[in-house]
XYZ file of C-alpha atoms in Angstrom:
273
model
C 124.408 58.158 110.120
C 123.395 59.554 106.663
C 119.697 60.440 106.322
C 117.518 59.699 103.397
C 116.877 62.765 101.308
C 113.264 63.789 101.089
C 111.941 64.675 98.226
C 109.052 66.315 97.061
C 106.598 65.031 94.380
C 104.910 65.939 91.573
C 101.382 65.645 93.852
C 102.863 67.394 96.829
C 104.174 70.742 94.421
C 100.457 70.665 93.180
C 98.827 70.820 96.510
C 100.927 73.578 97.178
C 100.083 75.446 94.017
C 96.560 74.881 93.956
C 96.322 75.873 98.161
C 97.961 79.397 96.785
C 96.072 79.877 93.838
C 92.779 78.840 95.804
C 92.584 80.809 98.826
C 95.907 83.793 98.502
C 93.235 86.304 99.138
C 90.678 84.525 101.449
C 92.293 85.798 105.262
C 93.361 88.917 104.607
C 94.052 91.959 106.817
C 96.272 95.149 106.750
C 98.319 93.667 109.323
C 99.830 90.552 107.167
C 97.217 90.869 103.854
C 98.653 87.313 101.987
C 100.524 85.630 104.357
C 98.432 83.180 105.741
C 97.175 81.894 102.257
C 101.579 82.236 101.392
C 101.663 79.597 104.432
C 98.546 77.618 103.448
C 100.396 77.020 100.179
C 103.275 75.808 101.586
C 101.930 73.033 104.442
C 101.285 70.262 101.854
C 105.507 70.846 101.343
C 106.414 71.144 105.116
C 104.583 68.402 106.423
C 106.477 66.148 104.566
C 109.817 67.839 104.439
C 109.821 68.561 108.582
C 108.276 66.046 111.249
C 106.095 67.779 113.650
C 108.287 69.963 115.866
C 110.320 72.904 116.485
C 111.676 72.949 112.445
C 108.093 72.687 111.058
C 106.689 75.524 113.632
C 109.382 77.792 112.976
C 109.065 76.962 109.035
C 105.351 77.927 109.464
C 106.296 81.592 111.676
C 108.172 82.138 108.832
C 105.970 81.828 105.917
C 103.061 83.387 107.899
C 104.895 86.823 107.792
C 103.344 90.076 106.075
C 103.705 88.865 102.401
C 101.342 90.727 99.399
C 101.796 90.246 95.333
C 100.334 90.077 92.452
C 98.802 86.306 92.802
C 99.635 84.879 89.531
C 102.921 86.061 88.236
C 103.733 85.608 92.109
C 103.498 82.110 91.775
C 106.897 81.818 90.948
C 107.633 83.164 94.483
C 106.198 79.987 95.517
C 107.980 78.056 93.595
C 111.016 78.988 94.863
C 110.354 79.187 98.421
C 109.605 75.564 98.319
C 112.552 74.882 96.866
C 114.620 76.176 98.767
C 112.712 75.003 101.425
C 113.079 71.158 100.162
C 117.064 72.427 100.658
C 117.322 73.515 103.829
C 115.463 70.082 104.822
C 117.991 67.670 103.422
C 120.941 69.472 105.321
C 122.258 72.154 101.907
C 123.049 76.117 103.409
C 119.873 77.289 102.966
C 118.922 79.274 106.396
C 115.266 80.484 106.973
C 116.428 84.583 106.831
C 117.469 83.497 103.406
C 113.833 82.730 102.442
C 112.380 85.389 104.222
C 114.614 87.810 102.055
C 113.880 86.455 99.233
C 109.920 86.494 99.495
C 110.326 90.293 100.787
C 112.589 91.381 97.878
C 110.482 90.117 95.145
C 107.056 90.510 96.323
C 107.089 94.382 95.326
C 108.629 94.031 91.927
C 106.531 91.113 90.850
C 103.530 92.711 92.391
C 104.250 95.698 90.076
C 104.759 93.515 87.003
C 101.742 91.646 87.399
C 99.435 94.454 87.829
C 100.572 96.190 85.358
C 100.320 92.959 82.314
C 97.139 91.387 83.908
C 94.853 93.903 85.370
C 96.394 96.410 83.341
C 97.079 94.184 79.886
C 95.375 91.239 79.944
C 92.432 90.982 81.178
C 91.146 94.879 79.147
C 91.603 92.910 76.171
C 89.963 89.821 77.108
C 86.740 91.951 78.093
C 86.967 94.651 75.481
C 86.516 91.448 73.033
C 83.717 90.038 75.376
C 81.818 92.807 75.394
C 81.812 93.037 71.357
C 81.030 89.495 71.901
C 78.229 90.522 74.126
C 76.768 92.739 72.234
C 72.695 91.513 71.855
C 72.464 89.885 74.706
C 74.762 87.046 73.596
C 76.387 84.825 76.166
C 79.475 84.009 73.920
C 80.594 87.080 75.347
C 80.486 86.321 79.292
C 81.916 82.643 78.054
C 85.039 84.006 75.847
C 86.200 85.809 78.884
C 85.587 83.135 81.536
C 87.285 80.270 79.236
C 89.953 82.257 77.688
C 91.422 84.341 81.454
C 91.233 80.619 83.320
C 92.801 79.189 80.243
C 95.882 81.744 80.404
C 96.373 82.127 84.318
C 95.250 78.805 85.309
C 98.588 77.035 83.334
C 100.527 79.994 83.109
C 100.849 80.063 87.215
C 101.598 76.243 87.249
C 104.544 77.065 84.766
C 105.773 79.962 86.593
C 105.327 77.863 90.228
C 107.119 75.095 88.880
C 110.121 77.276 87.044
C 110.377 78.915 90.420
C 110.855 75.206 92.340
C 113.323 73.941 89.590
C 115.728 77.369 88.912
C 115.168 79.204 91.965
C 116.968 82.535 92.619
C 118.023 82.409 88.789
C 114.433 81.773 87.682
C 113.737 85.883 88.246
C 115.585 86.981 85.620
C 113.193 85.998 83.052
C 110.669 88.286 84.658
C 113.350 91.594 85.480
C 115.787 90.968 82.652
C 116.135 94.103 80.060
C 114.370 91.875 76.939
C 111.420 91.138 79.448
C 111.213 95.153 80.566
C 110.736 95.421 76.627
C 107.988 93.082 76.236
C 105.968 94.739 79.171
C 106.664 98.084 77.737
C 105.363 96.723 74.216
C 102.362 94.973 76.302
C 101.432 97.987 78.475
C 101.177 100.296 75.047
C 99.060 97.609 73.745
C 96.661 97.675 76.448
C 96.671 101.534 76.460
C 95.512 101.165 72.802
C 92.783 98.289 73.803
C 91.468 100.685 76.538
C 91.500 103.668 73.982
C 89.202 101.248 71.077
C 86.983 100.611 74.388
C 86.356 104.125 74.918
C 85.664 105.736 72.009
C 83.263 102.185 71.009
C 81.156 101.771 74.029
C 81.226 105.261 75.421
C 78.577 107.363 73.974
C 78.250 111.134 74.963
C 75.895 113.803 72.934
C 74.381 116.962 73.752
C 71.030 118.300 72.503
C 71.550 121.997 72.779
C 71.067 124.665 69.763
C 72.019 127.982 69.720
C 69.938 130.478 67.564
C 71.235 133.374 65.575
C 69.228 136.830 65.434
C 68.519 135.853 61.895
C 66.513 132.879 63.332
C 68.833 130.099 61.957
C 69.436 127.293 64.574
C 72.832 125.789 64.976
C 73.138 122.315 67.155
C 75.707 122.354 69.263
C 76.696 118.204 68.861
C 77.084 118.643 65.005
C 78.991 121.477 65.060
C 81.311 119.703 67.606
C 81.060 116.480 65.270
C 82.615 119.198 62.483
C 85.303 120.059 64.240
C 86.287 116.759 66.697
C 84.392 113.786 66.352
C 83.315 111.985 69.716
C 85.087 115.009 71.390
C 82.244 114.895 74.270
C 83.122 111.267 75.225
C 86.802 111.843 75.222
C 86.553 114.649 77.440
C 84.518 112.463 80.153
C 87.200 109.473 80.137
C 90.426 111.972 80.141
C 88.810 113.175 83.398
C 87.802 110.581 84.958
C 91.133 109.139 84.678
C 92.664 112.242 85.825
C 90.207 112.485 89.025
C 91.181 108.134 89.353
C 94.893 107.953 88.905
C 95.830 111.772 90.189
C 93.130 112.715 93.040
C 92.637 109.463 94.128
C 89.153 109.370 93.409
C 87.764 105.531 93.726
C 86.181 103.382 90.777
C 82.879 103.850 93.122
C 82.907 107.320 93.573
C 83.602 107.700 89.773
C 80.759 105.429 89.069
C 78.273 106.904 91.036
C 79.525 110.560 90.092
C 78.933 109.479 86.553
C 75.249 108.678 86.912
C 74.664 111.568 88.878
C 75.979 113.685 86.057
C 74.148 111.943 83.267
C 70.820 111.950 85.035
C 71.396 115.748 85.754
C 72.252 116.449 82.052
C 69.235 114.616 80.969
C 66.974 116.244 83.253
C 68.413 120.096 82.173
C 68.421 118.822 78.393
C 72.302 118.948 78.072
C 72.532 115.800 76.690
C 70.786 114.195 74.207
């Protein structure tokens, strides 16, 4: 006796988007960090593709393994584990270790791809033209970024999810292929620029100290500095921070808080002006 294929609709693939994009961090731990919001996005699809049972608990074991990516480009992870999911319900070859692989493979790669054109791309630019934006007091700044980040990720997920459900296993090689690595490399350098416009715009760095000859004449320190390499003093405070960040480990807290410690310091001593 042939059973009826089920098949998934446009309004159950949505649930199961917006359930990931929603809550992927909201239960996390070091034991399994993602995976219960991984298996929160998938219900709205196994309800309906297993009755209750043995199929749909070990569907939901499976997707509530350790699991951790970057959330948005990791959408299309999603996507594909539902459809191949949808599969292995109406009877194709599809077995659950199959799945499992799959999320495990690609959750590193895509995590690294992700992080590296949102947090490290995107979203610099988006606030380095906020905060000119911002720049008074204005709230066109706070706005921009707001409208324009939820107006990228927000359909830009839903069209990775659903090329993920539709190509599966073949839908990666948009994202790993050698033309893509070239666009993130071009993307990455574009960001390092942003960050580098950022810098030498918002961060300002003087010192008030003079030096005086025997012959009485006073020389500033800051405009003899200015002579030879403008905005030298603010250069040399984000080239270590970044060295103390990305090679000693130091934390964006510490950093922060080391920062204002050093500034009030300089202040108080008259180092900086």
């Amino acid at each position: 006796m042939e059973t009826t294929p089920v098949t998934l609709t446009k309004q159950d693939l949505r649930r199961c988007w917006r359930a990931w994009m929603m809550y992927n961090l909201s239960s996390m731990s070091f034991e399994r960090l993602q995976s219960y919001g991984f298996c929160l996005g998938m219900l709205p699809a196994l309800r309906k593709l297993y009755p209750a049972g043995p199929q749909r608990i070990e569907a939901i074991r499976r997707h509530a393994s350790f699991y951790n990516t970057e959330p948005q480009l990791g959408a299309i992870v999603n996507g594909m584990a539902v459809g191949l999911e949808e599969k292995r319900a109406n009877g194709e070859p599809v077995d659950g270790d199959t799945i499992n692989t799959l999320k495990v493979g690609l959750m590193g790669p895509l995590a690294g791809i992700g992080d590296s054109m949102l947090p490290g791309m995107l979203i610099p630019i988006l606030l380095s033209i906020g905060m000119a934006l911002a720049a008074g007091g204005s709230v066109l700044g706070p706005l921009f970024y707001i409208i324009a980040y939820a107006g990228i990720v927000i359909p830009g997920s839903w069209w990775l999810f659903m090329k993920g459900y539709r190509l599966g296993t073949g839908s990666v090689e948009m994202l790993v292929s050698s033309r893509s690595a070239r666009l993130r490399e071009a993307l990455s350098l574009l960001g390092v620029f942003v960050m580098g416009g950022v810098a030498a715009s918002y961060v300002k760095l003087s010192t008030g100290l003079a030096l005086s000859t025997k012959e009485g004449v006073s020389i500033h320190l800051q405009q003899m500095l200015d002579g030879i390499f403008p905005q030298l003093l603010p250069l040399l405070v984000v080239l270590v921070t970044w060295y103390l960040m990305s090679k000693r480990g130091l934390s964006p807290v510490k950093a922060m808080l080391g920062l204002l410690a050093l500034a009030a310091a300089g202040v108080t001593a008259g180092l900086f002006g």
